[in-house]
CSV table of C-alpha atoms in Angstrom, one decimal:
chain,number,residue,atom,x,y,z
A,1,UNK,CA,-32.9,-35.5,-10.7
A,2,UNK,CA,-36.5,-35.4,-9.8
A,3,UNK,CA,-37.2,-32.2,-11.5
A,4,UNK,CA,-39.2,-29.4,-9.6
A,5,UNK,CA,-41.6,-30.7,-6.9
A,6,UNK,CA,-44.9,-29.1,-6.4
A,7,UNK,CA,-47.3,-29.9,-3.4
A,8,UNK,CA,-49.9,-30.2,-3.1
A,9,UNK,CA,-51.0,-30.8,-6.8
A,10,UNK,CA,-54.6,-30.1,-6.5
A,11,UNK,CA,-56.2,-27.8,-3.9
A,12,UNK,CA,-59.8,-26.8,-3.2
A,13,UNK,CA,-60.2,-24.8,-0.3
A,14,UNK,CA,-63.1,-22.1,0.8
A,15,UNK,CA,-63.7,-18.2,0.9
A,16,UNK,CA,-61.5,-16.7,3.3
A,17,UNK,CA,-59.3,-19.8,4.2
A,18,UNK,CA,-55.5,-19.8,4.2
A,19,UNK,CA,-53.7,-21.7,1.4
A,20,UNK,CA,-50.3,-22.8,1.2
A,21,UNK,CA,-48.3,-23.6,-1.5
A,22,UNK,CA,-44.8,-25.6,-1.7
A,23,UNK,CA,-42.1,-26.3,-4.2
A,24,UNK,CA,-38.9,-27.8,-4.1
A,25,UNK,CA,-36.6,-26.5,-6.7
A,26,UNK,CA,-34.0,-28.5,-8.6
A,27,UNK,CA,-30.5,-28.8,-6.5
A,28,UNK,CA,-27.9,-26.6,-7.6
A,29,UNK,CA,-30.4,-24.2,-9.1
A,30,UNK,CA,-30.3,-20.4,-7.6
A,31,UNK,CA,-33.2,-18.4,-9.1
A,32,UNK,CA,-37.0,-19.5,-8.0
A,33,UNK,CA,-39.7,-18.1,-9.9
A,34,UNK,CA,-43.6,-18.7,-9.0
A,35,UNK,CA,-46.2,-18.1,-11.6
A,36,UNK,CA,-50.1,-18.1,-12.2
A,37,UNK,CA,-51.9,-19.2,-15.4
A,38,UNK,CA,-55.6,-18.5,-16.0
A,39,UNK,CA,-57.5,-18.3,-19.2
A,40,UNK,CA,-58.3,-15.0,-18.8
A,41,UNK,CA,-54.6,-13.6,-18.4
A,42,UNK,CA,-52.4,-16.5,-19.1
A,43,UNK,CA,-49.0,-17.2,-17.4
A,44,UNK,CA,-48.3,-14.1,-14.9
A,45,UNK,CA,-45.2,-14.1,-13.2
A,46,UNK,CA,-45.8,-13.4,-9.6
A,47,UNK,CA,-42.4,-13.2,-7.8
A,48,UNK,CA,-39.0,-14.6,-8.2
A,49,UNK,CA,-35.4,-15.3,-5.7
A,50,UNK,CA,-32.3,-15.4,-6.4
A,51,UNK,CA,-29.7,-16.9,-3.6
A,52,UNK,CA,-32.8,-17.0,-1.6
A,53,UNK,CA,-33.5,-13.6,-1.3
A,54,UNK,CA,-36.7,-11.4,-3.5
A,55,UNK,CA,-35.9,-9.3,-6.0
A,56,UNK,CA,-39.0,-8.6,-8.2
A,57,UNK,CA,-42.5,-9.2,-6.1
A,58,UNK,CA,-44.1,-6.3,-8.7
A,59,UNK,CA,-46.2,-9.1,-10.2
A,60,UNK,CA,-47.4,-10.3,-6.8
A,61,UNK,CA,-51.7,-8.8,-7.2
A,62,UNK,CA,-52.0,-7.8,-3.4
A,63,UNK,CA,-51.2,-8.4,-0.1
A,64,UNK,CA,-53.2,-11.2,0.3
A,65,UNK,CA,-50.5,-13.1,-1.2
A,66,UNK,CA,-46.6,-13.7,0.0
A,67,UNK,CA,-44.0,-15.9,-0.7
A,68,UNK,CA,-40.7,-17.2,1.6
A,69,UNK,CA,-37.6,-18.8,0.6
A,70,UNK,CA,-36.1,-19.6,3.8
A,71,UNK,CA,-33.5,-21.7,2.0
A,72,UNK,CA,-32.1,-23.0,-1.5
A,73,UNK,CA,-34.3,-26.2,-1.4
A,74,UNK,CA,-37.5,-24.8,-0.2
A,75,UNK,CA,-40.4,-22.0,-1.3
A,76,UNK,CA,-43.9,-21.0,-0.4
A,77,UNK,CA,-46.5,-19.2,-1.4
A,78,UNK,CA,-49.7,-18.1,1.0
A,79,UNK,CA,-52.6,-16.7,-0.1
A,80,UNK,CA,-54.6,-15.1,3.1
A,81,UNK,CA,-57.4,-14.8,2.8
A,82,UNK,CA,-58.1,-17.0,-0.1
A,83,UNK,CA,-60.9,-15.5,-2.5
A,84,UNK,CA,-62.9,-17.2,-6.0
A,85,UNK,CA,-60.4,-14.9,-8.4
A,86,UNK,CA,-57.7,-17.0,-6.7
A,87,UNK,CA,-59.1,-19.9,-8.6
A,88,UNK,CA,-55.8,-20.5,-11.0
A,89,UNK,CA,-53.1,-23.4,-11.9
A,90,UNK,CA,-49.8,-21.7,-10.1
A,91,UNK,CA,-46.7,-23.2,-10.8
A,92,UNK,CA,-42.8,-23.1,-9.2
A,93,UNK,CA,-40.3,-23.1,-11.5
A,94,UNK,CA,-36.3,-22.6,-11.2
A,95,UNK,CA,-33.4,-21.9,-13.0
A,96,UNK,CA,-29.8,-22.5,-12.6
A,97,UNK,CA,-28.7,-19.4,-13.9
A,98,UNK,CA,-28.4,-19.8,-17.9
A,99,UNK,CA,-31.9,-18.2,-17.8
A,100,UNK,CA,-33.5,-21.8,-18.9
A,101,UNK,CA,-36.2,-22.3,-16.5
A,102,UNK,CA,-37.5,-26.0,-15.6
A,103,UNK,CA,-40.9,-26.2,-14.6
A,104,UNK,CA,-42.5,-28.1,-11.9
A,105,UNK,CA,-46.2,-29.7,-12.7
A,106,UNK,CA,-48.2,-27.3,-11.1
A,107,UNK,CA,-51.0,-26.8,-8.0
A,108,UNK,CA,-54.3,-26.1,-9.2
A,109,UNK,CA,-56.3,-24.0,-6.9
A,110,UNK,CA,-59.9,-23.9,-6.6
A,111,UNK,CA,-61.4,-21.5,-4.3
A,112,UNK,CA,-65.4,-22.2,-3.7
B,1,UNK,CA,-37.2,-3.5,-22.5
B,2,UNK,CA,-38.4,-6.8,-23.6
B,3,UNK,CA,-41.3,-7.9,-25.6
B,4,UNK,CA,-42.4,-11.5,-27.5
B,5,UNK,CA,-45.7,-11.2,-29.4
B,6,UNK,CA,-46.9,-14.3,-30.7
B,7,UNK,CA,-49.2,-13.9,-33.9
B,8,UNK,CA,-51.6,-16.4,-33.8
B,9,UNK,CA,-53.9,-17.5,-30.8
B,10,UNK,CA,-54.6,-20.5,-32.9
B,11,UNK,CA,-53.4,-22.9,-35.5
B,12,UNK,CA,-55.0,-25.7,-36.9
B,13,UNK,CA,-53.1,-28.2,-39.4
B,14,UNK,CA,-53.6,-32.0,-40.6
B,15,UNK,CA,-51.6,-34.6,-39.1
B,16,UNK,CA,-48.5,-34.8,-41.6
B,17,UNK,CA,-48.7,-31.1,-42.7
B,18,UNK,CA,-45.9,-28.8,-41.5
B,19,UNK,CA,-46.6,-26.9,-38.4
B,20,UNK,CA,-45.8,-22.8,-38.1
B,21,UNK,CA,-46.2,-21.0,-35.5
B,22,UNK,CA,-45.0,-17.4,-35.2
B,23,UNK,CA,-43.0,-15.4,-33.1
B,24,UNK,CA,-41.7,-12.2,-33.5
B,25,UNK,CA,-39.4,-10.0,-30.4
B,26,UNK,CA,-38.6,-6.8,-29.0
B,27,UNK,CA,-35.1,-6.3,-27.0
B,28,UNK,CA,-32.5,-3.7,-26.3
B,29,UNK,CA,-30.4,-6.0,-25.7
B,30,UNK,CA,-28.8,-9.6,-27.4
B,31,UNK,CA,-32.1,-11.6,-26.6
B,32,UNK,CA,-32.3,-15.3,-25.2
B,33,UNK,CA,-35.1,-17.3,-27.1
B,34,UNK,CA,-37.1,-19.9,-26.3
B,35,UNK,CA,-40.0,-22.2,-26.9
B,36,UNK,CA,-42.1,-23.9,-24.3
B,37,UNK,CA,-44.4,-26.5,-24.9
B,38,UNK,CA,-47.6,-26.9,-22.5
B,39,UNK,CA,-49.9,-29.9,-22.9
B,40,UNK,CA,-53.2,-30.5,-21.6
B,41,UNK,CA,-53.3,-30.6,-17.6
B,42,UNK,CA,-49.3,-30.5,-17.8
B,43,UNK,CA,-46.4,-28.0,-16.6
B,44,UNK,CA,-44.5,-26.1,-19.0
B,45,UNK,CA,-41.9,-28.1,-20.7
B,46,UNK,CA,-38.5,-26.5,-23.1
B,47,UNK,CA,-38.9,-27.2,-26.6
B,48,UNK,CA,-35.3,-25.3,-27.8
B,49,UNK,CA,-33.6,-22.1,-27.3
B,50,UNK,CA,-31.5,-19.5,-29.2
B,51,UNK,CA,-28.6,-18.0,-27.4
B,52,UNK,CA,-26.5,-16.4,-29.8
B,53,UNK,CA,-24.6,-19.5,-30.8
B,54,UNK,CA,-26.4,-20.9,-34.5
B,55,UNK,CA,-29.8,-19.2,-35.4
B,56,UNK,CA,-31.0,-22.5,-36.4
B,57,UNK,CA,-31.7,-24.4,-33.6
B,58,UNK,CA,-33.1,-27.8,-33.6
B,59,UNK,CA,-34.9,-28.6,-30.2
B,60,UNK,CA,-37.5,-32.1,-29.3
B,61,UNK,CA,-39.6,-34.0,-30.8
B,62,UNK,CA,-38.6,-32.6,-34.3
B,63,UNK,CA,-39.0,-28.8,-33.8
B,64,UNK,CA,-36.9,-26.1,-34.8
B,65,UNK,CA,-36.6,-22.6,-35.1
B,66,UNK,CA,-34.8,-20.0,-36.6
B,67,UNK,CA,-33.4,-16.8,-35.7
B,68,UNK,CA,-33.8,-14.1,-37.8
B,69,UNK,CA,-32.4,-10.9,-36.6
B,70,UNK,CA,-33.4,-8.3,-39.4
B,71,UNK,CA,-37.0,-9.7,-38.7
B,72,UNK,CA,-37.0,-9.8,-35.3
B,73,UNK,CA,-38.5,-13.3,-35.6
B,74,UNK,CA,-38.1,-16.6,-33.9
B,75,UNK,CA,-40.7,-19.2,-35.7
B,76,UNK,CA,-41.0,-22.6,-34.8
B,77,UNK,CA,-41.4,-25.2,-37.5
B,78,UNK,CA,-42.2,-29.1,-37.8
B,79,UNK,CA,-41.7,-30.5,-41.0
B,80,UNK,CA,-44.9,-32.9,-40.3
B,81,UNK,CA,-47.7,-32.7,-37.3
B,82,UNK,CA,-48.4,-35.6,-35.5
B,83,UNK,CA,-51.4,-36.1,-33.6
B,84,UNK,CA,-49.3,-35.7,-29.6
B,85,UNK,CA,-48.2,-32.0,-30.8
B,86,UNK,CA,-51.3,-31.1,-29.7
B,87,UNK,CA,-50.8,-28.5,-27.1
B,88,UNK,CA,-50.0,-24.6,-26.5
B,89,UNK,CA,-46.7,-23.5,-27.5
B,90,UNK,CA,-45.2,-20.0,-25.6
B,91,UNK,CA,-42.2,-18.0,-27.3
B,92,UNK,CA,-40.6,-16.7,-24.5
B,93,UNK,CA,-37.8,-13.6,-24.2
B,94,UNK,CA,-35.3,-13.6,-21.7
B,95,UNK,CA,-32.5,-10.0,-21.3
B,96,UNK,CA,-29.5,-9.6,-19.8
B,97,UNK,CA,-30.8,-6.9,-17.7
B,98,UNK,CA,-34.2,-9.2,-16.9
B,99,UNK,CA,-32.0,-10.5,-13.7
B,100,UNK,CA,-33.2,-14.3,-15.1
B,101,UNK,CA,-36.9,-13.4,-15.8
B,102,UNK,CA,-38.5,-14.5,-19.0
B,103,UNK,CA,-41.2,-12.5,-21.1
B,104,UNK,CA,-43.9,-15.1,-22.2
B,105,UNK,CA,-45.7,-14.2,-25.3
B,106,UNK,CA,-49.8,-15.0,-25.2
B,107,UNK,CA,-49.3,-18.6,-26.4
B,108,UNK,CA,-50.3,-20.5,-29.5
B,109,UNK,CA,-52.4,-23.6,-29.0
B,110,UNK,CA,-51.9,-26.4,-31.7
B,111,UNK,CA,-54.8,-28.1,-33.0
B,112,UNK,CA,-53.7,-31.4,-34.8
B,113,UNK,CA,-56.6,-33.2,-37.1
B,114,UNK,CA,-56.2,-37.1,-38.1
């Protein structure tokens, strides 16, 4: 298996631009988490799915950002309109339902 | 609910020296354990878990942890550092009512000196 796949891996974008973010999760697997990790406040869980469908977007900061699962091999998350405090590594991770979570390698987001 | 606190930010030791790094938990419930292991540039990868089976568990590259439930503790050991341990370690806490979400503690980052 090719593990969890992240696109695209690096991502600079400007102010007030849309930004997209992808992940494939690992076949079989039914729970897909997506996470940010900065210095200042480490590895935040933002939202996660189960079967496809939200259950906890609490950690999600505004509504600038959302996230779709339209099926089990396929997530998003948009950030619109991108802003500097964006700036973060965000990574896609899934689980198959023992609660171990596999990790994918991560985007890293600049916003200038 | 649950809770991991790791209790060092940063740990320092000489390649060949045993390696600590300290965890200790909050749960209502039976608790899932685990270590992640996070170098440079790189996603998060699983060291070991605990899930109520042995409370020693033996996970990659040499690590291990032990379960200790009157402590409330899940420390991760290495009998001897070598220089690609190197990295920031996360104890992480996962419920049965968390619905599959993990707790991360703040993460310890492993310095290893030759």
């Amino acid at each position: 298996d090719a593990g969890v796949i992240q696109s695209p891996r690096h991502e600079v974008t400007e102010m007030g631009q849309e930004v997209t973010l992808r992940c494939k999760p690992i076949s079989g697997h039914n729970s897909l988490f997506w996470y940010r990790q900065t210095m200042m406040r480490g590895l935040e869980l933002l939202i996660y799915f189960n079967n496809n469908v939200p259950i906890d977007d609490s950690g999600m900061p505004e509504d600038r950002f959302s996230a779709k699962m339209p099926n089990a091999s396929f997530s998003t998350l948009k950030i619109q309109p991108s802003e500097p405090r964006d700036s973060a590594v965000y990574f896609c991770a899934s689980s198959g339902g023992d609660n171990e979570q596999f990790f994918g390698p991560g985007t890293r987001l600049t916003v200038l | 609910a649950q809770s991991v606190t790791q209790l060092d930010s940063h740990v320092s030791v000489s390649e060949g020296t045993p390696v600590l790094l300290r965890c200790n938990y909050s749960s209502s419930y039976s608790p899932s354990l685990f270590w992640y292991v996070q170098h440079p540039n790189k996603g998060l990868q699983l060291l070991l878990k605990y899930t109520s089976a042995a409370t020693l568990v033996k996970g990659i590259n040499g690590f291990e942890a032990e379960f200790k439930k009157s402590e409330t503790s899940f420390h991760l050991t290495k009998p001897s550092a070598h220089m690609s341990d190197a990295a920031e370690y996360f104890c992480v806490v996962s419920g049965n009512n968390q619905g599959g979400k993990l707790i991360f503690g703040q993460g310890t980052e492993l310095s290893v000196k030759p």
